[in-house]
Amino acid sequence: MTDHFDLVIVGAGMVGSSLACSLGNTSLRIGVLEAHPPQLAWDEDSYDLRVSAITAASQQIFMRLGIWEVMVAQRVSPFREMFVWDAGGDGAIHFDSADIGEDRLGHIIENRVIQKTLLDRMTTLGNIEFICPARLSSMEINTDAADLQLEDGRQITTRLVVGADGGNSQVRQLAGIETRGWSYDQKAVVATVMTSGSHRETAWQRFLPEGPLAFLPLSNGGCSIVWSTSPAHADALLDMDEHAFMLELTQAFDSKLGQIVECGPRAAFPLRLQYVNTYVKDRLALIGDAAHTIHPLAGQGVNLGLLDAAALSEVLCNAFEKGRDIGAFHILRCYERWRKGDNLMVMGVMDGFKRLFGSSIDPVRRIRNFGLDLTNAVMPVKNQIMLHAMGLKGDLPRLARP
Ligand SMILES: Cc1cc2nc3c(=O)[nH]c(=O)nc-3n(C[C@H](O)[C@H](O)[C@H](O)COP(=O)(O)OP(=O)(O)OC[C@H]3O[C@@H](n4cnc5c(N)ncnc54)[C@H](O)[C@@H]3O)c2cc1C
């Protein structure tokens, strides 16, 4: 028995699921393959270790998909301001959403909330079949279709395969698409903490010589921290007892929010920059982390992936409405041309920041502190940076437009 789909999305993470939802209620028959059953229930008192800073553009996408209010009803944490400062000097920059007439810069949302909301929505859509657990064992791209074989023996043919299966994408490997990039020689330690001082709905980031330390405000008054540091230091931070960790965290954060008074479980993720030059081939497209993985210092990774999904969805819908082949290379190239430049630019800027703030060379340190203060003082420049960080600039897909 061979199943036929118009489109198969491999990977139902935040990006793959949002692509599926954006193509819901079309005449396209869509299969979504996911290797790991997602988490669907949890203790309401706990916070997910993994959270994402979600931009206004991503919020817009969720609104258009009809799921934003569902997320809000579960739990989202708005932030109105952002304060960034350098441990190696006096330079600092303060962003305030009020300066651009907005009431917030973005929201911190637990990954499991985003994931479950998308999945719940996806499973109500009649044209989508969610197949989980499922993993590819082979993929063969032919002129008219791609033939997929699953590990459980199931055979599938499809007009288009979308790899949304993350940084270690199997689809990318089976398609023979090479990656470029490098390890940052850093790990990001994440945890949920309570501080003695109020976070004031502000996202805080201190640049330390070994990497940035972010405190992202949560609606229960706590913060989700992302501490990028050397692998050895990260491992030591995971190994130390809770009291020693809270003390070291308080010091590293210069007691900006007072003492750390409570701390949940900790975990660490290795950081690398990775990208592909080829987003599309005949009958194949890559989106999200499968195409680009960036440093989390400005919380842009999943936001870029959601824009990829929205752009690809728009390209496919336009092609489908005109009766064109959605898996044809020249159609898919429209998506690649649309997203690759923007993704490379954001990746380059984040990489530049990481290097600039990681340098302890004295003149570099002075210049970056001067730069921070100067940017802080020039409102038009600062406002443009804010609009970019909120995802409100550039050639946005229809789903993401305000
Ligand atoms: C510490 C940290 C903090 C971050 N903070 C932010 C932030 O604040 N804001 C932000 O925008 N980004 C942030 N990011 C980046 C963000 O987490 C990623 O960009 C995002 O998760 C990528 O989503 P994705 O759906 O493309 O891939 P993934 O989240 O990796 O999802 C891939 C999915 O595919 C499935 N899969 C994998 N292989 C297969 C296979 N062979 N077959 C079938 N299914 C498969 C997986 O089970 C998974 O469900 C952060 C990253 C880190 C490490």
Coordinates of C-alpha atoms and ligand atoms in Angstrom, one line a residue:
M1 CA 0.0 0.0 0.0
T2 CA 1.4 3.4 -1.0
D3 CA -0.1 6.6 0.4
H4 CA -0.1 9.7 -1.7
F5 CA 0.1 13.2 -0.2
D6 CA 0.5 16.5 -2.0
L7 CA 3.0 17.6 0.6
V8 CA 4.9 15.8 3.4
I9 CA 6.4 17.9 6.2
V10 CA 9.1 16.0 8.2
G11 CA 9.3 17.4 11.7
A12 CA 6.4 18.8 13.8
G13 CA 8.4 21.2 15.8
M14 CA 7.2 24.8 16.1
V15 CA 8.2 25.6 12.5
G16 CA 6.9 22.4 10.8
S17 CA 3.6 22.5 12.7
S18 CA 3.0 26.2 11.8
L19 CA 3.6 25.4 8.1
A20 CA 1.0 22.6 8.4
C21 CA -1.5 24.9 10.1
S22 CA -1.0 27.6 7.6
L23 CA -2.0 25.2 4.8
G24 CA -5.0 23.9 6.7
N25 CA -8.4 24.0 5.0
T26 CA -6.8 24.0 1.6
S27 CA -7.4 21.2 -0.9
L28 CA -3.8 20.1 -0.4
R29 CA -3.5 16.7 1.3
I30 CA -0.7 17.0 3.8
G31 CA 1.2 14.4 5.8
V32 CA 3.2 15.5 8.9
L33 CA 5.8 13.0 10.1
E34 CA 7.2 13.4 13.7
A35 CA 9.7 11.2 15.3
H36 CA 8.9 12.0 19.0
P37 CA 5.4 12.1 20.5
P38 CA 5.1 15.7 21.8
Q39 CA 4.4 16.7 25.4
L40 CA 0.7 17.3 25.8
A41 CA 0.2 17.6 29.6
W42 CA 2.3 19.1 32.4
D43 CA 2.0 20.4 35.9
E44 CA 0.6 23.9 35.6
D45 CA 2.8 25.2 38.5
S46 CA 5.9 24.3 36.6
Y47 CA 7.5 26.4 33.7
D48 CA 9.0 24.7 30.7
L49 CA 12.8 25.0 30.7
R50 CA 12.6 26.0 27.0
V51 CA 11.0 29.3 26.3
S52 CA 11.1 31.5 23.2
A53 CA 11.0 35.3 22.9
I54 CA 8.3 35.7 20.3
T55 CA 8.3 38.8 18.1
A56 CA 5.3 40.8 17.0
A57 CA 5.6 39.3 13.5
S58 CA 5.4 35.8 14.9
Q59 CA 2.5 36.8 17.1
Q60 CA 0.8 38.1 13.9
I61 CA 1.3 34.7 12.3
F62 CA -0.3 32.9 15.3
M63 CA -3.2 35.4 15.2
R64 CA -3.8 34.7 11.5
L65 CA -3.7 31.0 12.3
G66 CA -6.4 31.5 14.9
I67 CA -4.3 30.2 17.8
W68 CA -3.0 33.3 19.5
E69 CA -5.9 33.6 22.0
V70 CA -5.5 29.9 22.8
M71 CA -1.9 30.5 23.7
V72 CA -2.8 33.6 25.8
A73 CA -5.4 31.6 27.6
Q74 CA -2.7 29.1 28.6
R75 CA 0.2 31.4 29.5
V76 CA 2.2 34.0 27.8
S77 CA 4.5 36.7 29.3
P78 CA 4.7 40.1 27.7
F79 CA 7.8 42.2 27.9
R80 CA 7.7 46.0 27.4
E81 CA 11.3 46.9 27.7
M82 CA 14.8 45.5 27.2
F83 CA 18.0 46.5 29.0
V84 CA 21.4 45.3 27.6
W85 CA 24.7 46.1 29.2
D86 CA 28.4 45.2 29.0
A87 CA 30.2 43.6 32.0
G88 CA 33.4 45.0 30.5
G89 CA 32.5 48.7 30.7
D90 CA 29.8 51.2 31.4
G91 CA 28.0 51.0 28.0
A92 CA 24.3 50.1 28.1
I93 CA 21.2 50.4 25.9
H94 CA 17.6 50.5 26.9
F95 CA 14.7 49.8 24.5
D96 CA 11.2 50.9 25.5
S97 CA 8.2 49.8 23.4
A98 CA 6.5 53.1 24.3
D99 CA 9.1 55.0 22.2
I100 CA 7.7 53.4 19.1
G101 CA 4.0 53.6 20.2
E102 CA 3.7 49.9 21.0
D103 CA 2.6 48.5 24.3
R104 CA 5.1 45.6 24.2
L105 CA 8.3 44.5 22.5
G106 CA 7.3 40.8 22.4
H107 CA 6.3 37.8 24.5
I108 CA 8.1 35.1 26.3
I109 CA 6.2 31.8 25.7
E110 CA 7.0 28.3 26.8
N111 CA 8.0 26.1 23.8
R112 CA 5.6 23.4 25.0
V113 CA 2.7 25.9 25.0
I114 CA 3.4 26.9 21.4
Q115 CA 4.0 23.3 20.4
K116 CA 0.8 21.9 21.9
T117 CA -1.4 24.7 20.6
L118 CA -0.1 24.2 17.1
L119 CA -0.6 20.4 17.4
D120 CA -4.1 20.7 18.7
R121 CA -5.0 23.0 15.8
M122 CA -3.3 20.8 13.3
T123 CA -5.3 17.7 14.4
T124 CA -8.6 19.5 13.8
L125 CA -7.7 20.2 10.2
G126 CA -9.3 17.6 7.8
N127 CA -6.6 17.8 5.1
I128 CA -3.7 17.0 7.5
E129 CA -2.7 13.5 8.7
F130 CA -0.3 13.6 11.7
I131 CA 1.8 10.5 11.7
C132 CA 3.7 10.0 15.0
P133 CA 6.0 8.3 15.9
A134 CA 7.4 8.2 12.3
R135 CA 10.9 8.4 10.9
L136 CA 12.2 8.1 7.3
S137 CA 14.3 5.2 6.3
S138 CA 14.8 6.3 2.7
M139 CA 13.9 9.1 0.3
E140 CA 14.1 9.0 -3.4
I141 CA 13.4 12.1 -5.5
N142 CA 12.1 11.4 -9.0
T143 CA 10.9 13.7 -11.7
D144 CA 7.2 13.7 -10.8
A145 CA 7.2 12.7 -7.1
A146 CA 9.3 11.9 -4.1
D147 CA 9.1 8.4 -2.8
L148 CA 9.5 8.0 1.0
Q149 CA 9.8 4.8 3.0
L150 CA 9.2 5.0 6.7
E151 CA 11.0 2.8 9.3
D152 CA 7.7 1.0 10.0
G153 CA 7.6 -0.1 6.3
R154 CA 4.9 2.4 5.2
Q155 CA 5.4 3.8 1.7
I156 CA 4.5 7.4 0.7
T157 CA 4.7 9.3 -2.5
T158 CA 4.4 13.1 -2.5
R159 CA 4.9 16.1 -4.8
L160 CA 7.0 17.9 -2.2
V161 CA 9.0 17.0 0.9
V162 CA 9.6 19.8 3.5
G163 CA 12.4 19.3 5.9
A164 CA 11.4 20.9 9.2
D165 CA 13.3 18.4 11.3
G166 CA 15.7 20.8 13.1
G167 CA 19.5 21.3 13.2
N168 CA 20.4 17.6 12.6
S169 CA 17.9 17.4 9.7
Q170 CA 17.7 13.8 8.3
V171 CA 15.9 15.2 5.2
R172 CA 18.8 17.5 4.6
Q173 CA 21.2 14.6 4.9
L174 CA 19.2 12.3 2.7
A175 CA 19.0 15.1 0.1
G176 CA 22.8 15.4 0.2
I177 CA 22.7 19.1 1.1
E178 CA 25.8 20.2 2.9
T179 CA 26.0 22.6 5.8
R180 CA 28.4 25.3 6.6
G181 CA 29.2 26.9 10.0
W182 CA 31.1 26.4 13.2
S183 CA 30.7 25.6 16.8
Y184 CA 30.6 28.6 19.1
D185 CA 32.5 26.5 21.7
Q186 CA 29.7 27.6 24.1
K187 CA 26.7 25.9 25.8
A188 CA 23.5 27.7 26.8
V189 CA 22.5 26.9 30.4
V190 CA 18.8 27.3 30.9
A191 CA 16.7 27.4 34.1
T192 CA 13.7 29.1 35.7
V193 CA 14.5 31.3 38.7
M194 CA 12.8 33.6 41.2
T195 CA 14.6 36.9 42.0
S196 CA 14.1 39.1 45.1
G197 CA 13.6 42.2 42.8
S198 CA 10.9 42.7 40.3
H199 CA 11.7 42.0 36.6
R200 CA 9.5 45.0 35.6
E201 CA 8.3 43.2 32.4
T202 CA 11.8 43.8 31.1
A203 CA 14.1 41.4 29.2
W204 CA 17.6 41.8 30.6
Q205 CA 20.9 40.8 29.0
R206 CA 24.4 41.2 30.4
F207 CA 27.3 40.5 28.1
L208 CA 30.0 38.7 30.1
P209 CA 33.5 37.8 28.6
E210 CA 32.4 34.1 28.2
G211 CA 29.0 34.9 26.7
P212 CA 25.7 36.7 27.3
L213 CA 23.4 36.0 30.3
A214 CA 19.8 36.8 29.7
F215 CA 16.9 37.0 32.2
L216 CA 13.6 36.7 30.4
P217 CA 10.5 37.9 32.4
L218 CA 7.7 35.4 33.2
S219 CA 4.2 36.2 34.1
N220 CA 4.5 34.5 37.6
G221 CA 7.2 37.1 38.5
G222 CA 10.1 34.7 37.8
C223 CA 12.6 34.7 35.0
S224 CA 13.8 32.1 32.5
I225 CA 17.5 32.4 32.2
V226 CA 19.8 31.6 29.2
W227 CA 23.4 31.7 30.2
S228 CA 25.8 31.2 27.2
T229 CA 29.2 30.2 28.5
S230 CA 32.2 27.9 27.8
P231 CA 31.3 24.2 27.8
A232 CA 33.5 23.6 30.9
H233 CA 31.9 26.4 32.8
A234 CA 28.4 25.2 31.7
D235 CA 29.1 21.7 32.9
A236 CA 30.3 23.1 36.2
L237 CA 27.1 25.2 36.5
L238 CA 25.0 22.0 36.0
D239 CA 27.1 20.0 38.5
M240 CA 27.1 22.5 41.4
D241 CA 24.5 22.4 44.1
E242 CA 21.5 24.7 43.9
H243 CA 22.8 27.2 46.5
A244 CA 26.2 27.6 44.8
F245 CA 24.5 28.0 41.4
M246 CA 22.1 30.7 42.7
L247 CA 25.0 32.6 44.3
E248 CA 27.1 32.4 41.1
L249 CA 24.1 33.5 39.0
T250 CA 23.4 36.4 41.3
Q251 CA 27.1 37.6 41.0
A252 CA 27.3 37.0 37.2
F253 CA 24.1 39.1 36.8
D254 CA 25.6 41.9 39.0
S255 CA 22.6 41.5 41.4
K256 CA 20.6 43.5 38.8
L257 CA 17.3 41.9 40.1
G258 CA 18.6 41.3 43.6
Q259 CA 19.3 37.8 44.9
I260 CA 18.3 34.6 43.2
V261 CA 16.0 33.1 45.8
E262 CA 14.6 30.0 44.0
C263 CA 15.8 27.9 41.1
G264 CA 14.3 25.0 39.1
P265 CA 16.1 22.2 37.2
R266 CA 18.9 23.2 34.9
A267 CA 19.9 21.9 31.4
A268 CA 22.5 22.9 28.8
F269 CA 22.4 23.1 25.0
P270 CA 25.6 23.2 22.7
L271 CA 25.5 26.3 20.5
R272 CA 26.6 26.5 16.8
L273 CA 26.1 28.5 13.8
Q274 CA 25.0 26.4 10.9
Y275 CA 23.4 27.2 7.5
V276 CA 22.9 25.8 4.1
N277 CA 23.4 27.5 0.7
T278 CA 20.7 25.3 -0.9
Y279 CA 17.2 25.7 0.7
V280 CA 15.5 24.0 -2.2
K281 CA 15.9 21.2 -4.7
D282 CA 13.4 19.6 -7.1
R283 CA 10.5 18.4 -4.8
L284 CA 12.3 19.5 -1.6
A285 CA 12.5 22.5 0.7
L286 CA 14.2 23.1 4.0
I287 CA 12.7 25.5 6.7
G288 CA 13.6 26.6 10.2
D289 CA 16.6 25.1 12.0
A290 CA 17.0 22.5 9.2
A291 CA 18.2 25.5 7.0
H292 CA 19.8 27.8 9.6
T293 CA 20.8 27.6 13.3
I294 CA 21.9 30.8 15.0
H295 CA 23.1 32.0 18.4
P296 CA 20.2 32.5 20.8
L297 CA 21.5 35.9 22.1
A298 CA 18.7 37.9 20.4
G299 CA 16.1 35.2 20.5
Q300 CA 15.5 35.1 16.8
G301 CA 15.9 31.4 15.7
V302 CA 12.3 30.2 15.8
N303 CA 11.0 33.6 14.7
L304 CA 13.1 33.3 11.5
G305 CA 11.7 29.7 11.1
L306 CA 8.1 30.9 11.4
L307 CA 8.8 33.5 8.7
D308 CA 10.2 30.7 6.5
A309 CA 7.0 28.7 7.1
A310 CA 4.8 31.7 6.3
A311 CA 6.7 32.6 3.1
L312 CA 6.8 29.0 1.8
S313 CA 3.1 28.6 2.6
E314 CA 2.3 31.8 0.6
V315 CA 4.5 30.6 -2.4
L316 CA 2.8 27.2 -2.4
C317 CA -0.8 28.6 -2.1
N318 CA -0.1 31.0 -5.0
A319 CA 1.3 28.2 -7.1
F320 CA -1.5 25.8 -6.2
E321 CA -4.3 28.3 -7.0
K322 CA -2.8 28.8 -10.5
G323 CA -2.7 25.0 -11.0
R324 CA 1.1 24.9 -11.0
D325 CA 3.2 22.0 -9.6
I326 CA 4.1 22.9 -6.0
G327 CA 7.2 20.7 -6.0
A328 CA 8.7 22.3 -9.1
F329 CA 12.2 23.8 -8.5
H330 CA 11.4 27.2 -10.1
I331 CA 8.4 27.6 -7.7
L332 CA 10.4 26.6 -4.7
R333 CA 13.2 29.0 -5.7
C334 CA 10.7 31.9 -5.0
Y335 CA 10.7 30.8 -1.4
E336 CA 14.5 30.5 -1.3
R337 CA 15.1 33.9 -2.9
W338 CA 12.6 35.4 -0.4
R339 CA 14.1 34.0 2.8
K340 CA 17.8 33.2 2.3
G341 CA 19.1 36.8 2.3
D342 CA 17.1 37.9 5.4
N343 CA 18.2 34.8 7.3
L344 CA 21.8 35.3 6.3
M345 CA 21.7 38.9 7.4
V346 CA 20.3 38.2 10.8
M347 CA 22.7 35.3 11.3
G348 CA 25.6 37.6 10.4
V349 CA 24.5 40.4 12.7
M350 CA 24.1 37.9 15.6
D351 CA 27.5 36.4 14.9
G352 CA 29.0 39.9 14.8
F353 CA 27.5 40.7 18.2
K354 CA 28.7 37.5 19.7
R355 CA 32.3 38.2 18.5
L356 CA 32.2 41.9 19.4
F357 CA 31.1 41.3 23.0
G358 CA 33.3 38.2 23.4
S359 CA 36.4 40.3 22.8
S360 CA 38.5 41.4 25.8
I361 CA 40.9 43.5 23.6
D362 CA 40.9 46.9 25.2
P363 CA 40.2 49.1 22.2
V364 CA 37.4 46.8 21.1
R365 CA 35.9 46.9 24.5
R366 CA 36.0 50.7 24.6
I367 CA 34.6 51.1 21.1
R368 CA 31.7 48.7 21.8
N369 CA 30.8 50.5 25.1
F370 CA 30.9 53.8 23.2
G371 CA 28.8 52.3 20.5
L372 CA 26.2 51.1 23.0
D373 CA 25.9 54.5 24.6
L374 CA 25.8 56.3 21.3
T375 CA 23.1 54.0 19.9
N376 CA 21.2 54.5 23.1
A377 CA 21.3 58.3 22.7
V378 CA 20.2 58.4 19.0
M379 CA 16.5 57.7 19.1
P380 CA 15.8 57.2 15.4
V381 CA 18.5 54.5 15.2
K382 CA 17.4 52.8 18.3
N383 CA 13.8 52.8 17.1
Q384 CA 14.8 51.2 13.8
I385 CA 16.7 48.5 15.7
M386 CA 13.6 47.9 17.8
L387 CA 11.3 47.5 14.7
H388 CA 13.8 45.1 13.2
A389 CA 14.0 43.0 16.4
M390 CA 10.2 42.9 16.6
G391 CA 10.2 41.5 13.0
L392 CA 8.2 44.5 11.7
K393 CA 10.7 45.4 8.9
G394 CA 11.6 43.8 5.6
D395 CA 9.6 41.9 3.0
L396 CA 7.1 40.1 5.3
P397 CA 4.9 37.2 4.2
R398 CA 1.2 38.1 4.2
L399 CA 0.6 36.0 7.4
A400 CA 3.1 38.1 9.3
R401 CA 2.0 41.6 8.2
P402 CA 0.5 43.8 10.8
Ligands
LIG1 C1 18.9 27.9 24.7 C2 18.2 28.3 23.5 C3 17.3 29.4 23.6 C4 16.6 29.8 22.5 N1 15.7 30.9 22.6 C5 15.1 31.3 21.5 C6 14.2 32.5 21.6 O1 14.1 33.1 22.7 N2 13.6 32.9 20.5 C7 13.7 32.3 19.3 O2 13.2 32.7 18.3 N3 14.5 31.2 19.2 C8 15.2 30.7 20.2 N4 16.0 29.6 20.1 C9 16.0 28.9 18.8 C10 14.8 27.9 18.7 O3 14.7 27.1 19.8 C11 15.0 27.1 17.4 O4 15.2 28.0 16.3 C12 13.6 26.4 17.1 O5 13.4 25.4 18.1 C13 13.7 25.7 15.8 O6 12.4 25.1 15.5 P1 12.3 24.0 14.4 O7 10.9 23.6 14.4 O8 12.9 24.4 13.1 O9 13.2 22.8 14.9 P2 13.1 21.9 16.2 O10 12.6 22.7 17.3 O11 14.5 21.2 16.3 O12 12.0 20.8 15.8 C14 12.3 19.7 14.9 C15 11.2 18.7 15.0 O13 11.5 17.6 14.1 C16 11.5 16.3 14.8 N5 12.4 15.5 14.1 C17 13.8 15.5 14.1 N6 14.3 14.6 13.3 C18 13.2 13.9 12.7 C19 13.1 12.9 11.8 N7 14.2 12.3 11.3 N8 11.9 12.4 11.5 C20 10.8 13.0 12.0 N9 10.8 14.0 12.9 C21 12.1 14.5 13.2 C22 11.9 16.7 16.2 O14 11.4 15.7 17.1 C23 11.2 18.0 16.4 O15 9.9 17.9 16.8 C24 16.7 29.1 21.2 C25 17.6 28.1 21.1 C26 18.3 27.6 22.2 C27 19.2 26.5 22.1

